[in-house]
Each structure stands twice: as structure tokens, then as C-alpha cells.
Coordinates of C-alpha atoms in Angstrom, one line a residue:
M147 CA 209.2 32.5 100.0
V148 CA 210.1 32.5 103.6
L149 CA 211.1 35.8 105.2
N150 CA 213.6 35.6 108.0
F151 CA 212.9 38.9 109.8
Q152 CA 216.4 38.9 111.3
N153 CA 217.6 40.2 107.9
P154 CA 215.4 42.8 106.0
S155 CA 215.4 46.5 106.4
L156 CA 212.1 48.2 107.3
S157 CA 211.8 49.6 103.8
E158 CA 212.1 46.1 102.4
L159 CA 209.8 44.9 105.0
L160 CA 207.1 47.4 104.1
S161 CA 207.4 46.9 100.4
V162 CA 207.0 43.1 100.6
L163 CA 203.6 43.1 98.9
N164 CA 205.2 44.9 96.0
P165 CA 208.9 43.8 95.7
G166 CA 211.1 46.5 94.5
L167 CA 209.2 49.5 95.7
S168 CA 210.6 51.6 98.4
M169 CA 208.6 53.3 101.3
A170 CA 208.9 56.6 99.4
S171 CA 207.4 55.2 96.2
E172 CA 204.1 56.6 95.2
E173 CA 201.7 54.0 94.2
V174 CA 198.2 54.4 92.6
L175 CA 195.5 52.0 92.2
F176 CA 193.6 52.6 88.9
V177 CA 190.2 51.2 88.8
Q178 CA 188.0 51.0 85.6
G179 CA 184.4 50.9 86.7
G180 CA 181.2 49.5 85.3
R181 CA 182.0 45.7 85.3
P182 CA 179.7 43.4 87.3
L183 CA 181.9 41.0 89.3
C184 CA 181.5 37.2 89.0
G185 CA 183.5 34.2 90.1
E186 CA 185.1 33.1 93.3
A187 CA 187.4 34.7 95.9
E188 CA 188.8 33.9 99.4
V189 CA 188.6 36.1 102.4
Q190 CA 192.0 36.7 104.0
G191 CA 193.0 35.8 107.6
S192 CA 191.9 38.4 110.3
K193 CA 194.3 41.3 110.8
N194 CA 192.7 42.2 114.1
A195 CA 193.0 38.7 115.4
A196 CA 196.5 38.2 114.1
L197 CA 197.9 41.4 115.6
P198 CA 197.2 40.5 119.4
M199 CA 198.3 36.9 118.7
L200 CA 201.7 38.2 117.5
A201 CA 201.8 40.4 120.7
A202 CA 200.8 37.3 122.8
S203 CA 203.9 35.4 121.6
L204 CA 206.0 37.7 123.7
L205 CA 204.4 35.8 126.8
A206 CA 205.9 32.4 125.8
T207 CA 209.2 31.7 127.7
E208 CA 209.3 28.1 126.2
G209 CA 208.7 26.8 122.7
Q210 CA 207.6 28.6 119.5
T211 CA 204.4 30.2 118.6
V212 CA 203.1 29.0 115.2
L213 CA 200.3 31.0 113.5
H214 CA 198.7 30.0 110.2
R215 CA 196.6 32.2 108.0
V216 CA 198.4 35.3 109.0
P217 CA 197.6 38.0 106.3
P218 CA 200.6 39.9 104.7
V219 CA 198.9 43.3 105.5
K220 CA 201.5 46.0 106.3
D221 CA 200.2 46.4 110.0
V222 CA 201.0 42.7 110.5
L223 CA 204.5 43.1 108.7
V224 CA 205.3 46.0 110.9
A225 CA 204.2 44.1 114.0
M226 CA 206.6 41.2 113.1
E227 CA 209.4 43.8 112.8
V228 CA 208.6 45.1 116.2
L229 CA 208.9 41.5 117.5
R230 CA 212.3 41.3 115.9
R231 CA 213.5 44.6 117.3
L232 CA 212.6 43.2 120.8
G233 CA 214.8 40.3 120.2
A234 CA 212.4 37.5 118.9
K235 CA 213.2 35.3 116.0
V236 CA 210.5 35.7 113.4
D237 CA 210.1 33.5 110.2
Y238 CA 207.3 34.3 107.9
D239 CA 206.4 32.2 104.9
I240 CA 204.3 34.6 102.8
R241 CA 203.0 32.1 100.5
A242 CA 201.7 29.8 103.1
E243 CA 200.9 32.7 105.4
T244 CA 202.6 31.1 108.4
A245 CA 204.4 32.9 111.1
V246 CA 206.8 31.1 113.5
I247 CA 208.0 33.2 116.6
D248 CA 210.5 32.3 119.2
A249 CA 210.5 35.0 122.0
C250 CA 212.1 32.8 124.6
D251 CA 215.3 34.8 124.8
I252 CA 214.1 38.4 124.5
E253 CA 215.3 41.0 127.1
E254 CA 214.2 44.2 125.6
F255 CA 211.1 46.2 127.0
R256 CA 211.4 49.4 125.1
L257 CA 209.3 49.4 121.9
P258 CA 211.0 51.0 118.8
E259 CA 209.4 54.5 118.2
E260 CA 209.9 54.5 114.4
L261 CA 207.6 51.5 114.3
T262 CA 205.0 52.1 116.9
S263 CA 204.2 55.4 115.3
R264 CA 203.0 53.5 112.2
F265 CA 200.0 51.6 113.7
R266 CA 197.7 51.8 116.7
A267 CA 198.0 48.1 117.5
S268 CA 201.5 48.8 118.8
L269 CA 199.7 49.4 122.1
L270 CA 199.0 45.7 122.3
F271 CA 202.8 45.0 123.0
I272 CA 202.6 46.9 126.4
G273 CA 200.4 44.2 128.2
P274 CA 202.7 41.1 127.4
L275 CA 205.8 43.1 128.0
L276 CA 204.5 44.3 131.4
G277 CA 203.4 40.8 132.3
R278 CA 206.7 39.1 131.4
F279 CA 209.2 41.9 132.5
R280 CA 207.1 44.0 134.8
R281 CA 208.0 47.0 132.5
A282 CA 207.1 48.4 129.1
W283 CA 208.0 51.6 127.4
I284 CA 206.3 53.2 124.4
S285 CA 206.4 56.4 122.6
E286 CA 204.0 57.6 119.8
V287 CA 201.2 55.3 118.6
G288 CA 200.0 55.6 115.1
G289 CA 196.8 54.2 113.2
C290 CA 194.0 55.7 111.3
T291 CA 193.0 59.4 112.0
I292 CA 189.2 58.6 112.7
G293 CA 189.0 60.7 115.9
S294 CA 189.6 60.3 119.5
R295 CA 190.6 56.7 120.4
P296 CA 191.2 56.9 124.2
T297 CA 194.0 54.8 125.7
D298 CA 193.4 55.8 129.3
Y299 CA 191.5 52.5 130.2
H300 CA 194.5 50.6 129.1
Y301 CA 196.7 52.5 131.6
R302 CA 194.1 52.5 134.3
G303 CA 193.8 48.8 133.9
F304 CA 197.5 48.3 134.3
A305 CA 197.5 50.6 137.5
R306 CA 194.8 48.5 139.0
L307 CA 197.1 45.5 138.5
G308 CA 199.8 47.3 140.4
A309 CA 201.7 49.0 137.7
R310 CA 202.9 52.7 137.8
V311 CA 202.2 54.6 134.6
E312 CA 204.8 57.5 134.2
G313 CA 205.4 60.0 131.5
V314 CA 208.9 60.2 130.0
A315 CA 210.7 63.4 129.3
G316 CA 210.6 64.0 125.6
G317 CA 207.4 61.9 125.1
G318 CA 206.5 58.4 125.8
I319 CA 205.0 56.4 128.6
D320 CA 206.9 54.1 131.0
V321 CA 204.8 51.3 132.6
V322 CA 206.5 49.7 135.6
A323 CA 205.5 47.2 138.3
D324 CA 207.4 45.6 141.2
E325 CA 204.7 42.9 141.0
L326 CA 201.3 42.4 139.3
N327 CA 198.3 41.3 141.3
G328 CA 194.8 40.3 140.2
A329 CA 192.2 43.1 140.1
S330 CA 188.8 44.0 139.1
M331 CA 189.0 46.4 136.0
Y332 CA 186.3 48.2 133.9
C333 CA 186.4 49.5 130.3
D334 CA 184.6 52.8 129.7
L335 CA 184.1 51.6 126.2
P336 CA 184.1 47.9 125.1
S337 CA 187.4 48.2 123.1
H338 CA 188.8 45.0 121.8
T339 CA 192.5 46.3 122.0
G340 CA 191.9 47.4 125.6
V341 CA 190.6 44.0 126.6
E342 CA 193.3 42.0 124.8
N343 CA 195.9 44.3 126.4
L344 CA 194.6 43.7 130.0
V345 CA 194.0 40.0 129.4
M346 CA 197.7 39.7 128.4
A347 CA 199.0 41.7 131.4
S348 CA 196.6 39.6 133.7
C349 CA 197.8 36.3 132.5
L350 CA 200.9 36.3 134.5
A351 CA 199.7 38.3 137.4
R352 CA 199.2 36.7 140.9
G353 CA 195.5 35.8 141.6
E354 CA 192.5 36.5 139.7
S355 CA 191.3 39.4 137.5
V356 CA 188.0 40.5 136.0
I357 CA 187.4 42.8 133.2
E358 CA 183.8 44.3 133.2
N359 CA 182.2 45.9 130.1
A360 CA 184.5 43.9 127.9
A361 CA 184.3 44.0 124.1
S362 CA 182.8 40.8 122.7
D363 CA 184.3 40.7 119.2
P364 CA 184.9 37.4 117.5
E365 CA 188.6 38.4 117.2
I366 CA 188.8 38.4 121.1
V367 CA 187.4 35.0 121.1
D368 CA 190.0 33.7 118.6
F369 CA 192.8 35.4 120.4
V370 CA 191.8 33.9 123.7
A371 CA 191.7 30.4 122.0
L372 CA 195.5 30.9 121.3
L373 CA 196.2 32.0 124.9
R374 CA 194.4 29.0 126.2
K375 CA 196.6 26.7 124.1
M376 CA 199.6 28.5 125.6
G377 CA 198.4 27.6 129.0
A378 CA 196.5 30.7 130.2
R379 CA 193.3 30.4 132.2
V380 CA 190.7 32.9 130.6
E381 CA 186.9 32.5 130.7
G382 CA 184.2 34.7 129.4
A383 CA 185.6 35.7 126.0
G384 CA 182.8 36.8 123.7
T385 CA 180.8 38.1 126.7
R386 CA 180.9 41.4 128.5
R387 CA 182.8 39.9 131.5
V388 CA 186.1 38.3 131.2
Q389 CA 187.8 36.4 134.0
I390 CA 191.6 35.6 134.2
A391 CA 193.4 33.4 136.6
G392 CA 197.1 34.2 136.7
V393 CA 199.6 31.4 135.9
E394 CA 203.3 31.1 136.5
G395 CA 204.2 30.9 132.9
L396 CA 203.0 30.4 129.2
V397 CA 204.5 28.2 126.4
G398 CA 204.4 28.5 122.7
A399 CA 201.4 27.0 120.8
E400 CA 200.1 26.5 117.2
H401 CA 196.8 28.2 116.0
T402 CA 195.0 29.1 112.8
V403 CA 193.8 32.7 112.7
M404 CA 190.0 33.3 111.8
Y405 CA 188.9 34.9 108.6
D406 CA 188.7 38.6 108.5
R407 CA 185.0 39.7 108.8
L408 CA 185.9 43.2 107.6
D409 CA 187.7 41.9 104.5
A410 CA 184.7 39.6 103.9
G411 CA 182.4 42.6 104.1
L412 CA 184.4 44.5 101.6
L413 CA 184.3 41.7 99.1
M414 CA 180.5 41.2 99.7
M415 CA 179.9 44.8 99.1
A416 CA 182.0 44.7 96.0
G417 CA 179.7 42.1 94.6
A418 CA 176.6 44.0 95.6
I419 CA 177.6 47.5 94.3
T420 CA 178.5 46.1 90.9
G421 CA 175.3 44.0 90.5
G422 CA 177.5 40.9 90.4
D423 CA 177.2 37.4 91.4
I424 CA 180.2 36.0 93.3
A425 CA 181.0 33.2 95.7
L426 CA 183.2 33.9 98.7
K427 CA 185.2 31.3 100.8
G428 CA 185.7 32.3 104.4
V429 CA 182.6 34.3 105.2
V430 CA 181.6 33.5 108.7
R431 CA 178.1 34.7 108.6
D432 CA 177.7 34.4 112.5
H433 CA 180.2 37.3 112.7
L434 CA 178.1 39.5 110.3
H435 CA 174.5 39.1 111.2
V436 CA 173.6 42.9 111.2
F437 CA 175.7 43.7 108.3
E438 CA 174.2 40.9 106.3
A439 CA 170.7 41.9 107.3
K440 CA 171.4 45.5 105.9
L441 CA 172.7 44.1 102.7
Q442 CA 169.5 42.1 102.4
Q443 CA 167.4 45.2 103.1
M444 CA 169.2 46.8 100.2
G445 CA 168.1 43.9 98.0
V446 CA 171.3 41.9 97.9
E447 CA 170.9 38.2 97.9
V448 CA 173.2 36.3 100.5
A449 CA 172.9 32.6 100.7
A450 CA 175.1 29.6 101.6
A451 CA 176.6 27.8 98.5
G452 CA 178.6 24.7 99.8
E453 CA 181.7 26.0 101.5
C454 CA 181.1 29.4 100.1
V455 CA 178.6 32.3 100.6
R456 CA 177.0 33.5 97.4
V457 CA 176.4 37.3 97.1
K458 CA 174.2 38.6 94.2
G459 CA 173.6 42.2 93.8
P460 CA 170.2 43.5 92.6
Q461 CA 169.7 45.6 89.4
T462 CA 168.9 48.7 91.7
L463 CA 169.9 48.9 95.4
S464 CA 167.4 50.0 98.0
P465 CA 168.1 52.9 100.5
I466 CA 169.2 52.0 103.9
N467 CA 169.3 53.3 107.5
V468 CA 172.4 52.4 109.4
V469 CA 173.6 53.2 113.0
T470 CA 177.1 52.0 113.9
T471 CA 177.9 50.6 117.3
F472 CA 179.9 48.0 119.1
Y473 CA 179.9 44.4 118.3
P474 CA 177.5 42.6 117.8
G475 CA 176.0 45.8 116.1
F476 CA 176.7 47.3 112.8
P477 CA 180.5 47.7 112.5
T478 CA 182.0 51.1 112.2
D479 CA 184.8 49.7 110.0
L480 CA 182.1 48.7 107.4
Q481 CA 180.2 52.1 107.5
P482 CA 182.3 53.9 104.8
G483 CA 181.8 50.9 102.5
I484 CA 177.9 50.8 102.9
M485 CA 177.8 54.5 102.3
A486 CA 179.5 53.9 98.9
L487 CA 176.5 51.5 98.3
A488 CA 174.0 54.0 99.5
C489 CA 175.3 56.5 96.9
I490 CA 173.8 54.6 94.0
A491 CA 170.7 53.3 95.9
G492 CA 167.3 54.4 94.8
G493 CA 166.5 56.9 97.4
D494 CA 167.7 58.6 100.7
S495 CA 169.8 56.7 103.1
Y496 CA 170.5 57.8 106.6
I497 CA 173.8 56.8 108.2
R498 CA 174.8 57.7 111.7
E499 CA 178.3 57.1 113.2
T500 CA 178.3 56.7 116.9
V501 CA 181.8 55.0 117.7
F502 CA 184.3 57.5 116.1
E503 CA 183.6 61.2 115.8
D504 CA 185.9 61.6 112.6
R505 CA 184.9 58.4 110.8
L506 CA 183.2 60.5 108.0
G507 CA 186.2 61.7 106.2
H508 CA 185.4 59.5 103.2
V509 CA 182.4 61.7 102.5
K510 CA 184.6 64.2 100.7
N511 CA 186.0 61.4 98.6
L512 CA 182.5 60.0 97.7
R513 CA 181.4 63.6 96.6
A514 CA 184.5 63.6 94.3
F515 CA 182.8 60.7 92.4
G516 CA 179.5 62.7 92.2
A517 CA 177.8 61.3 95.2
R518 CA 175.2 63.6 96.8
V519 CA 175.6 63.6 100.6
S520 CA 174.3 66.2 102.9
P521 CA 176.5 68.0 105.4
E522 CA 177.2 66.0 108.5
K523 CA 175.1 67.0 111.6
D524 CA 175.7 65.2 115.0
R525 CA 177.5 62.5 113.0
L526 CA 174.5 61.8 110.8
V527 CA 174.6 62.1 107.1
I528 CA 171.9 61.7 104.5
V529 CA 173.0 60.1 101.2
H530 CA 170.7 61.2 98.4
G531 CA 170.6 58.5 95.8
P532 CA 170.8 57.4 93.1
A533 CA 173.8 59.3 92.0
Q534 CA 175.6 58.7 88.7
L535 CA 179.2 58.0 89.9
R536 CA 182.1 59.0 87.8
G537 CA 185.8 58.1 87.9
A538 CA 187.9 60.4 90.2
Q539 CA 191.3 60.9 91.6
V540 CA 191.0 60.3 95.4
K541 CA 193.4 59.7 98.4
A542 CA 192.7 56.9 101.0
M543 CA 192.8 58.7 104.3
D544 CA 192.6 55.6 106.3
I545 CA 192.1 51.7 105.7
R546 CA 188.2 51.8 105.5
A547 CA 187.9 55.1 103.6
G548 CA 190.4 53.4 101.0
A549 CA 187.9 50.5 100.8
A550 CA 185.1 52.9 100.1
C551 CA 187.2 54.4 97.2
V552 CA 187.6 51.0 95.9
L553 CA 183.9 50.3 95.9
A554 CA 182.9 53.7 94.4
G555 CA 185.5 53.1 91.7
L556 CA 184.0 49.7 90.8
A557 CA 180.6 51.2 90.4
A558 CA 181.7 54.5 88.7
E559 CA 181.7 55.3 85.0
G560 CA 185.3 55.7 83.7
R561 CA 188.7 55.5 85.5
T562 CA 189.5 56.0 89.2
G563 CA 192.9 56.6 90.6
I564 CA 193.3 55.8 94.4
H565 CA 196.4 57.3 96.0
N566 CA 198.0 56.7 99.4
L567 CA 197.7 53.0 99.0
Y568 CA 199.8 52.4 102.2
Q569 CA 196.5 52.8 104.1
L570 CA 194.5 50.3 102.1
D571 CA 197.5 47.8 102.4
R572 CA 197.4 48.1 106.1
G573 CA 194.1 46.2 106.2
H574 CA 193.7 44.3 102.9
A575 CA 196.3 41.9 101.2
H576 CA 196.4 41.4 97.5
I577 CA 193.1 43.2 97.0
E578 CA 193.6 44.1 93.4
R579 CA 194.6 40.4 92.6
R580 CA 191.4 39.1 94.3
L581 CA 189.2 41.5 92.6
R582 CA 190.8 40.9 89.3
G583 CA 189.9 37.2 89.8
L584 CA 186.3 38.3 90.1
G585 CA 186.5 40.2 86.7
A586 CA 187.3 43.8 88.0
E587 CA 189.7 45.8 85.9
L588 CA 192.4 47.2 88.3
E589 CA 196.1 48.0 87.9
R590 CA 198.6 49.1 90.5
L591 CA 201.3 51.4 89.4

């Protein structure tokens, strides 16, 4: 099925994973726990690499940008609708997971408020719009409610390049530049969206730019690989110092999106928490060194098996100590999931969240399953295992908290109902179909 994004309404767009359901429909994922998973599954394409690539397509004034392995998660689908509202032609083959974007004739620099309020990655459209038109306007930004996620280093970087950042009456931010000139920029925190935004704005600036304390995530390396195919001159991706030499213009290019390391982590933990034995295609172990090491400390076997990675869970998981940090450390996005594993481990686990101050909202959900988790103190929680988890009715408060609910439900005795599935669908495509392929008993109603 090819979706021509010149036609569907937003409601049709957001329900594409479940044809016939409107945005207002209440969906529940029911999970019957207690089944060890076995079989093979494939990791989806990376949401966090695809989103900046879709934004980067705005920089091309010639040709089409063709992206393969674009996951049909709802953040990506909304990003495609943003492109359409800006005037780009977008075709998406949902079965082949290939997007074709032609942004040559766009003229609009105002981002649609009703869409940008749905996902945080809407910030990524400011950089390419500023680079191409010397102006970008954005109102509210959405995303997961996991605490303060400052955006000032985006705007300070734009100002260093020569832009004026002005508030708009009634809300919103207008970023305007007479011209953009290369500059030295610094990120207070190594945010991958901040780096991607500043790289895109710098690609069409005059002269050379440097970003210090840059994030080094694999998704940035993949994103920059596309930019280089488009004609950008960017060096240092994957390190803490990125250099950009401005060029006159960029052209469309073709690229295959990397696999999603966070989706891989969820599937690996699903095999582990159920004591299963699964094979996964698309696990790039170089991207998950610390996470894999922690799974192995819990007694999980992880080994190469041809083109796949085999994950075998132990009869009893061992307790774990985890401290989240920026890449290449333990990913904050996998912290809720590994806490679910810790709930049934044989002893006390210590988990400290250092990236986001409110990324512990899933503790309430895990307690609903019967987990014993101490009150949080200075973003440290102690998980007292093992607990006998029982099915519960829970609400996915954000993408990763929803993933933790799925994992707890797979391990729990009885039936679990997970509500607010829009959040889970923002980050994981066809999750129930893939888990059913591994033997899980799930039903979306």
C-alpha cells in the first residue's frame, strides 16, 4: 500500500497502523503473561534516525530524497504530514517502508501548530527551514513527559550562526536571519536533536562551523551519512566535536535507515524476562555494548547466530545496578524496561536515572503489577526482587514506560490491559504482531 500524503486527513494518517480507527478511539493492548518466547523477529528501522532524515529532506532544492526502512511509527507518520503541510510531496509505501520526498518547490516556513504539539522531534524542522529560507516559525512542541528537556542550546546555536530568536505574541518562536555565517557552538548537554538541528542549519551557512560537546549517538552518524550523500560537508559525527563546512546547496539522495537500537533492546528484554530463547535480526551489538553487558550480568545469554543475535533468558534473573547516561553509556530509554526485569530478579537492584528527572513515572505502573520498588530518592530507586507479578490495568504515560508495561505483562500471571497505546505506537511499530510471532499472547482491541 502506497500512501500519497497529499490526500489523507490527520485522523486517517494517525490511524494508519490500525485502519478504521479514529484518533479518538480508545485502544487497549491485552497481554496474557507467563509464556516463554521463542522464534525469530526483526528489529524495526530507527525512529530516531528517520526523523532527522525526514527533516533534512527540506534542504534539497533538487531531486528527491528516498529513504528505506522507515518505520511506520506515529511520530514518523506525523513528521511526514508536517512535510506535506510545508508543501513537500510525500509518498510512503508502508509495506516496503520506503518514503519518497520531493521538497524542491516548498515556500512555507511556518510549522503547523496542531502537528508540532504531538512530538518533540518537530524541533528538527527549524534547522533546515532556517538554513534554506533564513526563517522558521514554531509554536508548541510535544513529546514524552519525562522532565525538563531544554531547547535553549538549539536557539543559542542558531543565534551564534547569525539568527534572531524572537517570541511571538500568543506563543511561538520566530527564528530569522539575514544571513547565516559559520560559528563555534557548544551544547551544554550532548543532545542528539540539538546536534542534528545545528548541523542542518550550518550546512547552508557561509564558512565553517564547529559543534563542541556534541552527542555521539549512532543515529547521528547515520543521519550525517545521508547529509553527505546530499552534498553536505560534515566531519566528526560520532565524536564530541563535529565540523561543518557550508555549501551552496544540497540535492536529494537515497539512504537506508539503520536499525532501531531501542526497539532491539525491547525485544531482547522480552526474551529475557520470559525466560525465552529468541533470534533477532537487526541487533547491532556495537550500538548496545553497555546494555548487553548488563543483560549478561543478569544471567541472559547473548550471542551471534548467523545474521541474527540469539537471546536466551535464565531460569532466574540476577539483580543489577544501572546508572543511565549519555551514549555510549546505558541508555535512559532502556531504563524503564530493565527495571521491569529487575522486578523479578533474585535480589535488590539499584537503578539511578541521571538524564531526565521525571523518567521514573513507570514505577507506579510496575507497582500495580505487584513490584516492590522503594520510594525514589535523588533519582535512585531500589527494586526489591523477586516479586510475583500479576496482570494489571495500566496506562502508558510515554513510549518507554509503555514498553515497560509490555514487558511486565509478558512476565505477569494473568491478563494485563495497557491503555493509551498512542504513546507506545509513537516508538514501536507492529509490536503485538512481532511478539505474537515469538509466541506471546497479545490482542489489541
